[in-house]
Short mmCIF file of C-alpha atoms in Angstrom, two decimals:
data_model
loop_
_atom_site.label_atom_id
_atom_site.label_comp_id
_atom_site.label_asym_id
_atom_site.label_seq_id
_atom_site.Cartn_x
_atom_site.Cartn_y
_atom_site.Cartn_z
CA UNK A 1 36.00 -23.28 5.77
CA UNK A 2 33.60 -24.31 8.31
CA UNK A 3 30.20 -26.58 7.27
CA UNK A 4 27.83 -26.01 9.91
CA UNK A 5 25.24 -29.12 9.96
CA UNK A 6 21.45 -28.75 11.84
CA UNK A 7 20.25 -31.88 12.43
CA UNK A 8 16.26 -31.70 11.49
CA UNK A 9 15.58 -31.97 15.63
CA UNK A 10 19.18 -31.21 17.07
CA UNK A 11 21.72 -28.77 18.26
CA UNK A 12 24.37 -27.43 15.28
CA UNK A 13 27.63 -29.76 14.43
CA UNK A 14 30.23 -27.33 13.00
CA UNK A 15 32.87 -29.35 10.08
CA UNK A 16 35.96 -27.92 9.24
CA UNK A 17 38.43 -28.09 5.88
CA UNK A 18 40.60 -26.16 3.62
CA UNK A 19 40.70 -25.10 0.13
CA UNK A 20 43.07 -25.45 -2.17
CA UNK A 21 44.70 -22.41 -4.54
CA UNK A 22 41.09 -22.60 -7.18
CA UNK A 23 39.01 -22.24 -3.89
CA UNK A 24 37.71 -25.90 -4.19
CA UNK A 25 37.37 -27.37 -1.05
CA UNK A 26 36.31 -31.07 0.86
CA UNK A 27 34.62 -30.82 4.38
CA UNK A 28 33.89 -34.67 5.17
CA UNK A 29 31.06 -34.15 7.86
CA UNK A 30 28.86 -36.81 9.76
CA UNK A 31 26.01 -38.75 6.76
CA UNK A 32 23.30 -36.67 5.55
CA UNK A 33 20.23 -36.88 6.44
CA UNK A 34 16.70 -35.73 5.07
CA UNK A 35 15.72 -32.43 7.23
CA UNK A 36 19.70 -31.42 7.86
CA UNK A 37 20.35 -28.04 7.61
CA UNK A 38 23.89 -27.42 6.29
CA UNK A 39 25.51 -23.67 5.85
CA UNK A 40 29.00 -23.00 4.60
CA UNK A 41 31.31 -20.60 5.38
CA UNK A 42 34.04 -19.49 3.99
CA UNK A 43 36.99 -17.74 6.36
CA UNK A 44 39.81 -15.79 4.66
CA UNK A 45 42.35 -13.82 7.25
CA UNK A 46 42.15 -9.83 6.54
CA UNK A 47 38.70 -9.93 5.00
CA UNK A 48 34.99 -10.40 5.65
CA UNK A 49 33.26 -14.37 6.11
CA UNK A 50 31.17 -15.46 3.11
CA UNK A 51 28.35 -17.12 4.34
CA UNK A 52 26.12 -19.39 1.77
CA UNK A 53 22.36 -19.44 2.24
CA UNK A 54 20.83 -22.73 3.84
CA UNK A 55 20.68 -25.52 2.39
CA UNK A 56 17.84 -28.47 3.52
CA UNK A 57 19.15 -31.67 2.61
CA UNK A 58 16.67 -34.12 0.46
CA UNK A 59 12.63 -32.27 0.43
CA UNK A 60 12.37 -29.30 2.84
CA UNK A 61 8.67 -28.41 3.98
CA UNK A 62 9.59 -26.07 6.17
CA UNK A 63 7.97 -24.00 4.11
CA UNK A 64 4.80 -25.30 3.12
CA UNK A 65 4.22 -26.21 6.85
CA UNK A 66 4.42 -22.34 6.96
CA UNK A 67 1.58 -21.60 5.20
CA UNK A 68 -0.24 -25.29 6.35
CA UNK A 69 -0.16 -23.06 9.66
CA UNK A 70 -1.25 -19.71 8.58
CA UNK A 71 -4.13 -21.23 6.59
CA UNK A 72 -4.98 -23.31 9.74
CA UNK A 73 -5.27 -20.47 11.90
CA UNK A 74 -7.45 -18.78 9.54
CA UNK A 75 -10.10 -22.02 9.14
CA UNK A 76 -9.75 -21.61 13.17
CA UNK A 77 -11.08 -18.09 13.14
CA UNK A 78 -13.45 -18.00 10.30
CA UNK A 79 -15.13 -20.82 12.61
CA UNK A 80 -19.06 -21.82 11.84
CA UNK A 81 -18.40 -19.57 9.22
CA UNK A 82 -16.42 -21.50 6.98
CA UNK A 83 -18.44 -23.44 4.99
CA UNK A 84 -16.71 -24.80 1.75
CA UNK A 85 -19.81 -27.42 1.14
CA UNK A 86 -21.18 -23.48 -0.14
CA UNK A 87 -18.63 -21.18 -0.46
CA UNK A 88 -16.11 -21.95 -3.56
CA UNK A 89 -13.62 -19.69 -1.70
CA UNK A 90 -13.71 -21.82 1.16
CA UNK A 91 -13.86 -25.10 -0.48
CA UNK A 92 -10.38 -24.36 -2.54
CA UNK A 93 -8.86 -23.54 0.62
CA UNK A 94 -9.95 -26.81 2.12
CA UNK A 95 -8.91 -28.70 -0.45
CA UNK A 96 -5.67 -26.97 -0.86
CA UNK A 97 -5.13 -26.76 3.07
CA UNK A 98 -5.86 -30.74 2.97
CA UNK A 99 -3.77 -31.73 0.01
CA UNK A 100 -0.37 -29.51 1.72
CA UNK A 101 -0.91 -31.59 4.60
CA UNK A 102 -1.08 -34.99 2.53
CA UNK A 103 2.03 -33.62 0.78
CA UNK A 104 3.80 -32.22 3.53
CA UNK A 105 3.75 -35.65 5.33
CA UNK A 106 4.91 -38.02 2.04
CA UNK A 107 7.57 -35.39 1.94
CA UNK A 108 8.60 -35.76 5.56
CA UNK A 109 8.42 -39.52 5.28
CA UNK A 110 10.83 -39.66 2.26
CA UNK A 111 7.93 -40.58 -0.34
CA UNK A 112 10.13 -41.09 -3.95
CA UNK A 113 7.30 -39.90 -5.49
CA UNK A 114 7.14 -36.23 -3.10
CA UNK A 115 9.99 -34.19 -4.77
CA UNK A 116 10.79 -30.62 -4.10
CA UNK A 117 8.65 -29.29 -7.13
CA UNK A 118 5.60 -31.57 -5.68
CA UNK A 119 6.14 -29.08 -1.75
CA UNK A 120 6.74 -26.43 -4.04
CA UNK A 121 3.37 -26.80 -6.10
CA UNK A 122 1.01 -27.60 -2.93
CA UNK A 123 2.58 -24.06 -1.34
CA UNK A 124 1.89 -22.37 -4.14
CA UNK A 125 -1.40 -23.43 -4.93
CA UNK A 126 -2.59 -23.14 -0.95
CA UNK A 127 -0.86 -20.01 -1.02
CA UNK A 128 -3.17 -19.15 -3.72
CA UNK A 129 -6.24 -20.05 -1.63
CA UNK A 130 -5.52 -17.75 1.18
CA UNK A 131 -4.56 -15.38 -1.01
CA UNK A 132 -8.48 -15.83 -2.05
CA UNK A 133 -9.54 -16.19 1.48
CA UNK A 134 -8.03 -12.51 2.66
CA UNK A 135 -9.98 -11.31 -0.40
CA UNK A 136 -13.30 -12.83 0.41
CA UNK A 137 -13.10 -11.51 3.65
CA UNK A 138 -12.28 -7.85 2.80
CA UNK A 139 -14.58 -7.64 -0.01
CA UNK A 140 -17.21 -8.94 3.09
CA UNK A 141 -15.90 -5.70 4.87
CA UNK A 142 -16.30 -3.16 1.98
CA UNK A 143 -19.79 -4.60 1.80
CA UNK A 144 -21.05 -4.13 5.28
CA UNK A 145 -18.87 -1.10 6.14
CA UNK A 146 -17.37 0.85 2.42
CA UNK A 147 -15.42 3.22 3.55
CA UNK A 148 -12.61 4.44 1.45
CA UNK A 149 -9.75 2.81 3.25
CA UNK A 150 -11.91 -0.89 3.15
CA UNK A 151 -12.62 -0.55 -0.37
CA UNK A 152 -8.59 -0.11 -1.29
CA UNK A 153 -7.83 -2.82 1.20
CA UNK A 154 -10.41 -4.98 -0.58
CA UNK A 155 -8.54 -4.35 -4.12
CA UNK A 156 -5.01 -4.77 -2.87
CA UNK A 157 -5.80 -8.17 -1.37
CA UNK A 158 -7.95 -8.87 -4.80
CA UNK A 159 -4.66 -7.72 -6.42
CA UNK A 160 -2.47 -9.97 -4.21
CA UNK A 161 -4.09 -12.84 -5.66
CA UNK A 162 -2.09 -14.84 -8.41
CA UNK A 163 -2.93 -15.08 -11.93
CA UNK A 164 -5.76 -12.84 -13.90
CA UNK A 165 -9.92 -12.74 -13.87
CA UNK A 166 -9.56 -13.89 -16.99
CA UNK A 167 -7.81 -17.82 -16.05
CA UNK A 168 -9.40 -17.27 -12.32
CA UNK A 169 -12.85 -17.40 -11.55
CA UNK A 170 -13.02 -16.82 -7.96
CA UNK A 171 -10.16 -14.27 -8.55
CA UNK A 172 -13.09 -12.73 -11.03
CA UNK A 173 -16.30 -13.05 -8.79
CA UNK A 174 -14.32 -11.01 -5.68
CA UNK A 175 -13.52 -8.31 -8.45
CA UNK A 176 -17.04 -8.16 -9.78
CA UNK A 177 -18.59 -7.69 -6.77
CA UNK A 178 -16.41 -4.89 -5.50
CA UNK A 179 -17.23 -3.67 -8.60
CA UNK A 180 -21.02 -3.65 -7.76
CA UNK A 181 -20.06 -2.36 -4.22
CA UNK A 182 -18.07 0.87 -5.46
CA UNK A 183 -20.91 1.64 -7.86
CA UNK A 184 -23.63 1.78 -5.66
CA UNK A 185 -21.18 3.69 -3.53
CA UNK A 186 -21.03 6.15 -5.99
CA UNK A 187 -24.54 5.50 -6.70
CA UNK A 188 -25.32 6.81 -2.94
CA UNK A 189 -22.90 9.80 -3.26
CA UNK A 190 -24.92 10.96 -6.42
CA UNK A 191 -27.97 11.10 -5.00
CA UNK A 192 -26.73 13.06 -2.33
CA UNK A 193 -25.60 16.11 -4.22
CA UNK A 194 -26.90 19.00 -3.75
CA UNK A 195 -28.69 19.17 -7.88
CA UNK A 196 -30.11 16.24 -7.29
CA UNK A 197 -33.61 17.80 -6.69
CA UNK A 198 -33.29 19.82 -10.23
CA UNK A 199 -33.32 16.33 -11.96
CA UNK A 200 -36.08 14.43 -13.03
CA UNK A 201 -38.04 12.57 -10.37
CA UNK A 202 -38.52 9.22 -12.83
CA UNK A 203 -34.32 9.32 -13.53
CA UNK A 204 -34.03 9.54 -9.76
CA UNK A 205 -36.35 6.92 -9.04
CA UNK A 206 -34.29 4.57 -11.17
CA UNK A 207 -31.35 5.59 -9.38
CA UNK A 208 -32.80 4.59 -6.17
CA UNK A 209 -33.98 1.40 -7.43
CA UNK A 210 -31.17 0.33 -9.31
CA UNK A 211 -28.73 1.30 -5.93
CA UNK A 212 -31.73 -1.45 -4.47
CA UNK A 213 -31.45 -4.07 -6.28
CA UNK A 214 -27.20 -3.79 -6.13
CA UNK A 215 -27.58 -4.32 -2.86
CA UNK A 216 -29.63 -7.74 -3.33
CA UNK A 217 -27.35 -8.66 -6.61
CA UNK A 218 -24.21 -8.41 -4.31
CA UNK A 219 -24.46 -11.99 -2.22
CA UNK A 220 -25.67 -13.49 -5.82
CA UNK A 221 -24.06 -16.57 -7.25
CA UNK A 222 -24.70 -15.63 -10.48
CA UNK A 223 -21.95 -12.95 -12.32
CA UNK A 224 -24.44 -12.10 -14.80
CA UNK A 225 -26.74 -10.92 -12.04
CA UNK A 226 -23.36 -9.31 -10.03
CA UNK A 227 -22.51 -7.31 -13.74
CA UNK A 228 -25.54 -6.90 -14.40
CA UNK A 229 -26.57 -4.85 -11.30
CA UNK A 230 -23.37 -2.49 -11.73
CA UNK A 231 -24.08 -1.65 -15.31
CA UNK A 232 -27.38 -0.66 -14.08
CA UNK A 233 -26.52 1.51 -11.23
CA UNK A 234 -23.75 2.92 -14.22
CA UNK A 235 -26.52 3.33 -16.38
CA UNK A 236 -28.40 5.86 -13.83
CA UNK A 237 -25.74 7.37 -12.87
CA UNK A 238 -25.33 8.27 -16.64
CA UNK A 239 -29.06 9.35 -17.16
CA UNK A 240 -29.18 11.88 -14.00
CA UNK A 241 -25.48 13.16 -15.10
CA UNK A 242 -27.09 14.23 -18.64
CA UNK A 243 -27.27 17.70 -19.16
CA UNK A 244 -30.79 19.09 -20.09
CA UNK A 245 -32.32 22.37 -21.76
CA UNK A 246 -35.76 23.77 -20.48
CA UNK A 247 -37.38 25.51 -23.10
#
């Protein structure tokens, strides 16, 4: 049996030992400290080596650091467009990022109150905030250019946000906003169909007005305004689609 120990800021070292007839083994290594990475490899003549997953001694903050780095990059790329004081998505990301950095520092410094569960939860919340930010940017892109590709990309990113629209207000707001974008596109495409010239002028104008109001409602911070705008366009489309018998 070979045990490979890689110190946090050093080179790997190997230590060997033998197993008994039951597969039990004991290997003496240098004193392990938090951050050391340990891999065990069992070897037997004529057979392929069996290598364990890497284990980190103490609290492992490496994956949390990856999420922190990703969030830092997003914030930097956003520049002056990152507005945690006015945008709930940005505020959630800032709060989760600040907390993640505090937890990582505590974990790296051996804080007894910061165990692996605390670290993992900080990463979970940060990853959620990152997913929300990515969805928010995708929805904004779909608003500017409501192509099928952009709309589908926004929907995929909303779906990637953990939880449901019932337990995550930010996810619900993003979904409502995207639903309005979809409905505006549907209404505009309906106005381009050949039979629109045969529809009652009032119905056509009602749809145009509903679309205009919908475009203004997209950026509303009132979720009710957004959902009502979506319903108004849907109602106007349904009215135009009604079959009428002329006498």
